[in-house]
């Protein structure tokens, strides 16, 4: 699936999907967080997707504010505002809101077929209390707790 004209690197049949970036790669998002110290609650397979989303949003909304990055019901939830929200002010236009959500929706849609653990082709698994999007190999490997690292 293409995310707004961009085809992320796909798995090679001989080598599998590209290795996920290290968790430290997400540190570039920290200055955007509304709440300092918030954790990024995603598996390693979605890190590249999150970084791609961050770059696309920051290109159009240089001052965007990040609320959370997490997995919710087996889908990526990247929650953001076009710029920092200020009580009592109109912080962004309806067009800006719509465009931001277009970018976020495309990223969420991509997460629905990308393994949270290895970044390979995947599907939603409802085999644990925590719903996960996993490839067949990771489905067989990930325990009942759903721990991905």
mmCIF file with all atom_site columns, C-alpha atoms in Angstrom:
data_model
loop_
_atom_site.group_PDB
_atom_site.id
_atom_site.type_symbol
_atom_site.label_atom_id
_atom_site.label_alt_id
_atom_site.label_comp_id
_atom_site.label_asym_id
_atom_site.label_entity_id
_atom_site.label_seq_id
_atom_site.pdbx_PDB_ins_code
_atom_site.Cartn_x
_atom_site.Cartn_y
_atom_site.Cartn_z
_atom_site.occupancy
_atom_site.B_iso_or_equiv
_atom_site.pdbx_formal_charge
_atom_site.auth_seq_id
_atom_site.auth_comp_id
_atom_site.auth_asym_id
_atom_site.auth_atom_id
_atom_site.pdbx_PDB_model_num
ATOM 1   C CA . UNK A 1 1   ? 0.000   0.000   0.000  1.00 0.00 ? 1   UNK A CA 1
ATOM 2   C CA . UNK A 1 2   ? 1.284   3.460   -0.841 1.00 0.00 ? 2   UNK A CA 1
ATOM 3   C CA . UNK A 1 3   ? 1.215   6.220   1.768  1.00 0.00 ? 3   UNK A CA 1
ATOM 4   C CA . UNK A 1 4   ? 0.464   9.435   -0.119 1.00 0.00 ? 4   UNK A CA 1
ATOM 5   C CA . UNK A 1 5   ? 2.578   8.549   -3.140 1.00 0.00 ? 5   UNK A CA 1
ATOM 6   C CA . UNK A 1 6   ? 5.419   7.008   -1.121 1.00 0.00 ? 6   UNK A CA 1
ATOM 7   C CA . UNK A 1 7   ? 6.095   3.306   -1.239 1.00 0.00 ? 7   UNK A CA 1
ATOM 8   C CA . UNK A 1 8   ? 8.037   2.304   1.878  1.00 0.00 ? 8   UNK A CA 1
ATOM 9   C CA . UNK A 1 9   ? 10.801  -0.251  1.455  1.00 0.00 ? 9   UNK A CA 1
ATOM 10  C CA . UNK A 1 10  ? 9.155   -3.628  1.241  1.00 0.00 ? 10  UNK A CA 1
ATOM 11  C CA . UNK A 1 11  ? 10.348  -7.034  2.255  1.00 0.00 ? 11  UNK A CA 1
ATOM 12  C CA . UNK A 1 12  ? 12.703  -8.893  -0.029 1.00 0.00 ? 12  UNK A CA 1
ATOM 13  C CA . UNK A 1 13  ? 11.773  -12.554 -0.290 1.00 0.00 ? 13  UNK A CA 1
ATOM 14  C CA . UNK A 1 14  ? 15.378  -13.617 0.345  1.00 0.00 ? 14  UNK A CA 1
ATOM 15  C CA . UNK A 1 15  ? 16.168  -11.282 3.238  1.00 0.00 ? 15  UNK A CA 1
ATOM 16  C CA . UNK A 1 16  ? 12.783  -10.367 4.710  1.00 0.00 ? 16  UNK A CA 1
ATOM 17  C CA . UNK A 1 17  ? 11.722  -6.868  5.703  1.00 0.00 ? 17  UNK A CA 1
ATOM 18  C CA . UNK A 1 18  ? 14.368  -4.222  6.407  1.00 0.00 ? 18  UNK A CA 1
ATOM 19  C CA . UNK A 1 19  ? 15.528  -4.077  10.010 1.00 0.00 ? 19  UNK A CA 1
ATOM 20  C CA . UNK A 1 20  ? 13.474  -1.628  12.077 1.00 0.00 ? 20  UNK A CA 1
ATOM 21  C CA . UNK A 1 21  ? 15.236  1.532   13.239 1.00 0.00 ? 21  UNK A CA 1
ATOM 22  C CA . UNK A 1 22  ? 16.367  1.456   16.880 1.00 0.00 ? 22  UNK A CA 1
ATOM 23  C CA . UNK A 1 23  ? 14.008  2.844   19.523 1.00 0.00 ? 23  UNK A CA 1
ATOM 24  C CA . UNK A 1 24  ? 16.374  5.811   19.879 1.00 0.00 ? 24  UNK A CA 1
ATOM 25  C CA . UNK A 1 25  ? 15.401  6.928   16.357 1.00 0.00 ? 25  UNK A CA 1
ATOM 26  C CA . UNK A 1 26  ? 12.065  8.083   17.794 1.00 0.00 ? 26  UNK A CA 1
ATOM 27  C CA . UNK A 1 27  ? 13.809  10.610  20.053 1.00 0.00 ? 27  UNK A CA 1
ATOM 28  C CA . UNK A 1 28  ? 13.452  13.149  17.222 1.00 0.00 ? 28  UNK A CA 1
ATOM 29  C CA . UNK A 1 29  ? 9.738   13.265  18.128 1.00 0.00 ? 29  UNK A CA 1
ATOM 30  C CA . UNK A 1 30  ? 10.267  14.151  21.811 1.00 0.00 ? 30  UNK A CA 1
ATOM 31  C CA . UNK A 1 31  ? 10.486  17.953  21.333 1.00 0.00 ? 31  UNK A CA 1
ATOM 32  C CA . UNK A 1 32  ? 7.017   17.796  19.719 1.00 0.00 ? 32  UNK A CA 1
ATOM 33  C CA . UNK A 1 33  ? 5.337   16.117  22.689 1.00 0.00 ? 33  UNK A CA 1
ATOM 34  C CA . UNK A 1 34  ? 2.758   18.104  24.613 1.00 0.00 ? 34  UNK A CA 1
ATOM 35  C CA . UNK A 1 35  ? 3.434   15.976  27.693 1.00 0.00 ? 35  UNK A CA 1
ATOM 36  C CA . UNK A 1 36  ? 7.153   15.530  28.358 1.00 0.00 ? 36  UNK A CA 1
ATOM 37  C CA . UNK A 1 37  ? 8.190   12.005  29.218 1.00 0.00 ? 37  UNK A CA 1
ATOM 38  C CA . UNK A 1 38  ? 5.342   10.292  27.368 1.00 0.00 ? 38  UNK A CA 1
ATOM 39  C CA . UNK A 1 39  ? 6.384   6.918   25.961 1.00 0.00 ? 39  UNK A CA 1
ATOM 40  C CA . UNK A 1 40  ? 5.952   5.747   22.382 1.00 0.00 ? 40  UNK A CA 1
ATOM 41  C CA . UNK A 1 41  ? 3.883   2.585   22.830 1.00 0.00 ? 41  UNK A CA 1
ATOM 42  C CA . UNK A 1 42  ? 4.510   0.806   19.527 1.00 0.00 ? 42  UNK A CA 1
ATOM 43  C CA . UNK A 1 43  ? 6.401   -2.240  18.335 1.00 0.00 ? 43  UNK A CA 1
ATOM 44  C CA . UNK A 1 44  ? 9.714   -1.976  16.479 1.00 0.00 ? 44  UNK A CA 1
ATOM 45  C CA . UNK A 1 45  ? 8.099   -2.827  13.133 1.00 0.00 ? 45  UNK A CA 1
ATOM 46  C CA . UNK A 1 46  ? 6.176   0.456   13.119 1.00 0.00 ? 46  UNK A CA 1
ATOM 47  C CA . UNK A 1 47  ? 9.085   2.764   13.967 1.00 0.00 ? 47  UNK A CA 1
ATOM 48  C CA . UNK A 1 48  ? 9.920   3.518   10.319 1.00 0.00 ? 48  UNK A CA 1
ATOM 49  C CA . UNK A 1 49  ? 6.230   4.209   9.644  1.00 0.00 ? 49  UNK A CA 1
ATOM 50  C CA . UNK A 1 50  ? 6.101   6.625   12.595 1.00 0.00 ? 50  UNK A CA 1
ATOM 51  C CA . UNK A 1 51  ? 9.239   8.423   11.414 1.00 0.00 ? 51  UNK A CA 1
ATOM 52  C CA . UNK A 1 52  ? 7.806   8.711   7.900  1.00 0.00 ? 52  UNK A CA 1
ATOM 53  C CA . UNK A 1 53  ? 4.579   10.147  9.342  1.00 0.00 ? 53  UNK A CA 1
ATOM 54  C CA . UNK A 1 54  ? 6.573   12.625  11.442 1.00 0.00 ? 54  UNK A CA 1
ATOM 55  C CA . UNK A 1 55  ? 8.550   13.821  8.401  1.00 0.00 ? 55  UNK A CA 1
ATOM 56  C CA . UNK A 1 56  ? 5.413   14.228  6.272  1.00 0.00 ? 56  UNK A CA 1
ATOM 57  C CA . UNK A 1 57  ? 3.561   16.144  8.967  1.00 0.00 ? 57  UNK A CA 1
ATOM 58  C CA . UNK A 1 58  ? 6.494   18.375  9.891  1.00 0.00 ? 58  UNK A CA 1
ATOM 59  C CA . UNK A 1 59  ? 6.978   19.261  6.199  1.00 0.00 ? 59  UNK A CA 1
ATOM 60  C CA . UNK A 1 60  ? 3.443   20.686  6.083  1.00 0.00 ? 60  UNK A CA 1
ATOM 61  C CA . UNK A 1 61  ? 3.031   21.704  9.728  1.00 0.00 ? 61  UNK A CA 1
ATOM 62  C CA . UNK A 1 62  ? 6.475   22.756  11.029 1.00 0.00 ? 62  UNK A CA 1
ATOM 63  C CA . UNK A 1 63  ? 5.119   23.548  14.508 1.00 0.00 ? 63  UNK A CA 1
ATOM 64  C CA . UNK A 1 64  ? 2.873   20.481  14.904 1.00 0.00 ? 64  UNK A CA 1
ATOM 65  C CA . UNK A 1 65  ? 2.190   19.263  18.441 1.00 0.00 ? 65  UNK A CA 1
ATOM 66  C CA . UNK A 1 66  ? 2.367   15.548  19.212 1.00 0.00 ? 66  UNK A CA 1
ATOM 67  C CA . UNK A 1 67  ? -0.074  14.139  21.747 1.00 0.00 ? 67  UNK A CA 1
ATOM 68  C CA . UNK A 1 68  ? 0.662   10.402  21.562 1.00 0.00 ? 68  UNK A CA 1
ATOM 69  C CA . UNK A 1 69  ? 2.044   7.588   19.439 1.00 0.00 ? 69  UNK A CA 1
ATOM 70  C CA . UNK A 1 70  ? 0.565   4.239   20.387 1.00 0.00 ? 70  UNK A CA 1
ATOM 71  C CA . UNK A 1 71  ? -1.008  1.034   19.226 1.00 0.00 ? 71  UNK A CA 1
ATOM 72  C CA . UNK A 1 72  ? -4.763  0.893   19.627 1.00 0.00 ? 72  UNK A CA 1
ATOM 73  C CA . UNK A 1 73  ? -6.795  -2.172  18.614 1.00 0.00 ? 73  UNK A CA 1
ATOM 74  C CA . UNK A 1 74  ? -4.014  -3.344  16.313 1.00 0.00 ? 74  UNK A CA 1
ATOM 75  C CA . UNK A 1 75  ? -3.667  -0.016  14.493 1.00 0.00 ? 75  UNK A CA 1
ATOM 76  C CA . UNK A 1 76  ? -1.191  2.826   14.816 1.00 0.00 ? 76  UNK A CA 1
ATOM 77  C CA . UNK A 1 77  ? -2.620  5.866   16.573 1.00 0.00 ? 77  UNK A CA 1
ATOM 78  C CA . UNK A 1 78  ? -0.456  8.943   15.845 1.00 0.00 ? 78  UNK A CA 1
ATOM 79  C CA . UNK A 1 79  ? -2.268  11.781  17.611 1.00 0.00 ? 79  UNK A CA 1
ATOM 80  C CA . UNK A 1 80  ? -1.290  15.343  16.765 1.00 0.00 ? 80  UNK A CA 1
ATOM 81  C CA . UNK A 1 81  ? -2.484  18.919  16.262 1.00 0.00 ? 81  UNK A CA 1
ATOM 82  C CA . UNK A 1 82  ? -1.345  21.146  13.354 1.00 0.00 ? 82  UNK A CA 1
ATOM 83  C CA . UNK A 1 83  ? 0.269   23.465  15.916 1.00 0.00 ? 83  UNK A CA 1
ATOM 84  C CA . UNK A 1 84  ? 0.163   23.788  19.702 1.00 0.00 ? 84  UNK A CA 1
ATOM 85  C CA . UNK A 1 85  ? -3.361  24.127  21.035 1.00 0.00 ? 85  UNK A CA 1
ATOM 86  C CA . UNK A 1 86  ? -4.060  27.283  23.042 1.00 0.00 ? 86  UNK A CA 1
ATOM 87  C CA . UNK A 1 87  ? -7.200  27.472  25.226 1.00 0.00 ? 87  UNK A CA 1
ATOM 88  C CA . UNK A 1 88  ? -9.655  30.098  24.045 1.00 0.00 ? 88  UNK A CA 1
ATOM 89  C CA . UNK A 1 89  ? -7.963  30.539  20.655 1.00 0.00 ? 89  UNK A CA 1
ATOM 90  C CA . UNK A 1 90  ? -8.658  29.138  17.238 1.00 0.00 ? 90  UNK A CA 1
ATOM 91  C CA . UNK A 1 91  ? -5.371  27.311  16.846 1.00 0.00 ? 91  UNK A CA 1
ATOM 92  C CA . UNK A 1 92  ? -5.843  26.018  13.278 1.00 0.00 ? 92  UNK A CA 1
ATOM 93  C CA . UNK A 1 93  ? -8.225  26.235  10.357 1.00 0.00 ? 93  UNK A CA 1
ATOM 94  C CA . UNK A 1 94  ? -10.686 23.538  9.301  1.00 0.00 ? 94  UNK A CA 1
ATOM 95  C CA . UNK A 1 95  ? -8.566  22.997  6.168  1.00 0.00 ? 95  UNK A CA 1
ATOM 96  C CA . UNK A 1 96  ? -5.427  22.464  8.266  1.00 0.00 ? 96  UNK A CA 1
ATOM 97  C CA . UNK A 1 97  ? -7.303  20.032  10.495 1.00 0.00 ? 97  UNK A CA 1
ATOM 98  C CA . UNK A 1 98  ? -8.597  18.107  7.468  1.00 0.00 ? 98  UNK A CA 1
ATOM 99  C CA . UNK A 1 99  ? -5.157  17.935  5.833  1.00 0.00 ? 99  UNK A CA 1
ATOM 100 C CA . UNK A 1 100 ? -3.485  16.732  9.023  1.00 0.00 ? 100 UNK A CA 1
ATOM 101 C CA . UNK A 1 101 ? -6.089  14.002  9.405  1.00 0.00 ? 101 UNK A CA 1
ATOM 102 C CA . UNK A 1 102 ? -5.598  12.976  5.789  1.00 0.00 ? 102 UNK A CA 1
ATOM 103 C CA . UNK A 1 103 ? -1.910  12.374  6.575  1.00 0.00 ? 103 UNK A CA 1
ATOM 104 C CA . UNK A 1 104 ? -2.720  10.579  9.834  1.00 0.00 ? 104 UNK A CA 1
ATOM 105 C CA . UNK A 1 105 ? -5.413  8.401   8.248  1.00 0.00 ? 105 UNK A CA 1
ATOM 106 C CA . UNK A 1 106 ? -3.002  7.296   5.504  1.00 0.00 ? 106 UNK A CA 1
ATOM 107 C CA . UNK A 1 107 ? -0.445  6.282   8.129  1.00 0.00 ? 107 UNK A CA 1
ATOM 108 C CA . UNK A 1 108 ? -3.046  4.407   10.164 1.00 0.00 ? 108 UNK A CA 1
ATOM 109 C CA . UNK A 1 109 ? -4.218  2.577   7.037  1.00 0.00 ? 109 UNK A CA 1
ATOM 110 C CA . UNK A 1 110 ? -0.635  1.516   6.274  1.00 0.00 ? 110 UNK A CA 1
ATOM 111 C CA . UNK A 1 111 ? -0.235  0.159   9.815  1.00 0.00 ? 111 UNK A CA 1
ATOM 112 C CA . UNK A 1 112 ? -3.137  -2.231  9.243  1.00 0.00 ? 112 UNK A CA 1
ATOM 113 C CA . UNK A 1 113 ? -0.976  -4.396  6.965  1.00 0.00 ? 113 UNK A CA 1
ATOM 114 C CA . UNK A 1 114 ? 2.480   -3.877  8.508  1.00 0.00 ? 114 UNK A CA 1
ATOM 115 C CA . UNK A 1 115 ? 3.782   -6.197  11.232 1.00 0.00 ? 115 UNK A CA 1
ATOM 116 C CA . UNK A 1 116 ? 4.246   -4.345  14.507 1.00 0.00 ? 116 UNK A CA 1
ATOM 117 C CA . UNK A 1 117 ? 7.244   -6.510  15.344 1.00 0.00 ? 117 UNK A CA 1
ATOM 118 C CA . UNK A 1 118 ? 9.224   -6.956  12.091 1.00 0.00 ? 118 UNK A CA 1
ATOM 119 C CA . UNK A 1 119 ? 7.630   -4.575  9.507  1.00 0.00 ? 119 UNK A CA 1
ATOM 120 C CA . UNK A 1 120 ? 6.714   -7.421  7.165  1.00 0.00 ? 120 UNK A CA 1
ATOM 121 C CA . UNK A 1 121 ? 3.303   -7.902  5.516  1.00 0.00 ? 121 UNK A CA 1
ATOM 122 C CA . UNK A 1 122 ? 0.758   -8.625  8.245  1.00 0.00 ? 122 UNK A CA 1
ATOM 123 C CA . UNK A 1 123 ? -2.857  -8.775  9.299  1.00 0.00 ? 123 UNK A CA 1
ATOM 124 C CA . UNK A 1 124 ? -4.842  -8.099  12.461 1.00 0.00 ? 124 UNK A CA 1
ATOM 125 C CA . UNK A 1 125 ? -4.645  -10.922 15.020 1.00 0.00 ? 125 UNK A CA 1
ATOM 126 C CA . UNK A 1 126 ? -7.274  -11.214 17.728 1.00 0.00 ? 126 UNK A CA 1
ATOM 127 C CA . UNK A 1 127 ? -5.654  -14.226 19.383 1.00 0.00 ? 127 UNK A CA 1
ATOM 128 C CA . UNK A 1 128 ? -4.636  -12.440 22.606 1.00 0.00 ? 128 UNK A CA 1
ATOM 129 C CA . UNK A 1 129 ? -6.260  -9.960  24.961 1.00 0.00 ? 129 UNK A CA 1
ATOM 130 C CA . UNK A 1 130 ? -4.240  -7.303  23.123 1.00 0.00 ? 130 UNK A CA 1
ATOM 131 C CA . UNK A 1 131 ? -5.064  -7.142  19.411 1.00 0.00 ? 131 UNK A CA 1
ATOM 132 C CA . UNK A 1 132 ? -1.905  -7.045  17.300 1.00 0.00 ? 132 UNK A CA 1
ATOM 133 C CA . UNK A 1 133 ? -1.054  -6.656  13.622 1.00 0.00 ? 133 UNK A CA 1
ATOM 134 C CA . UNK A 1 134 ? 1.473   -9.408  12.955 1.00 0.00 ? 134 UNK A CA 1
ATOM 135 C CA . UNK A 1 135 ? 2.920   -11.481 10.126 1.00 0.00 ? 135 UNK A CA 1
ATOM 136 C CA . UNK A 1 136 ? 2.570   -15.268 10.325 1.00 0.00 ? 136 UNK A CA 1
ATOM 137 C CA . UNK A 1 137 ? 6.089   -15.759 11.731 1.00 0.00 ? 137 UNK A CA 1
ATOM 138 C CA . UNK A 1 138 ? 5.654   -13.163 14.477 1.00 0.00 ? 138 UNK A CA 1
ATOM 139 C CA . UNK A 1 139 ? 2.189   -14.473 15.312 1.00 0.00 ? 139 UNK A CA 1
ATOM 140 C CA . UNK A 1 140 ? 3.857   -17.804 16.097 1.00 0.00 ? 140 UNK A CA 1
ATOM 141 C CA . UNK A 1 141 ? 6.637   -16.114 18.125 1.00 0.00 ? 141 UNK A CA 1
ATOM 142 C CA . UNK A 1 142 ? 4.893   -13.424 20.192 1.00 0.00 ? 142 UNK A CA 1
ATOM 143 C CA . UNK A 1 143 ? 3.653   -14.707 23.528 1.00 0.00 ? 143 UNK A CA 1
ATOM 144 C CA . UNK A 1 144 ? 0.259   -14.299 25.173 1.00 0.00 ? 144 UNK A CA 1
ATOM 145 C CA . UNK A 1 145 ? 1.364   -11.023 26.803 1.00 0.00 ? 145 UNK A CA 1
ATOM 146 C CA . UNK A 1 146 ? 1.843   -9.396  23.395 1.00 0.00 ? 146 UNK A CA 1
ATOM 147 C CA . UNK A 1 147 ? 5.363   -8.125  24.234 1.00 0.00 ? 147 UNK A CA 1
ATOM 148 C CA . UNK A 1 148 ? 7.005   -7.245  20.920 1.00 0.00 ? 148 UNK A CA 1
ATOM 149 C CA . UNK A 1 149 ? 10.597  -6.375  21.858 1.00 0.00 ? 149 UNK A CA 1
#
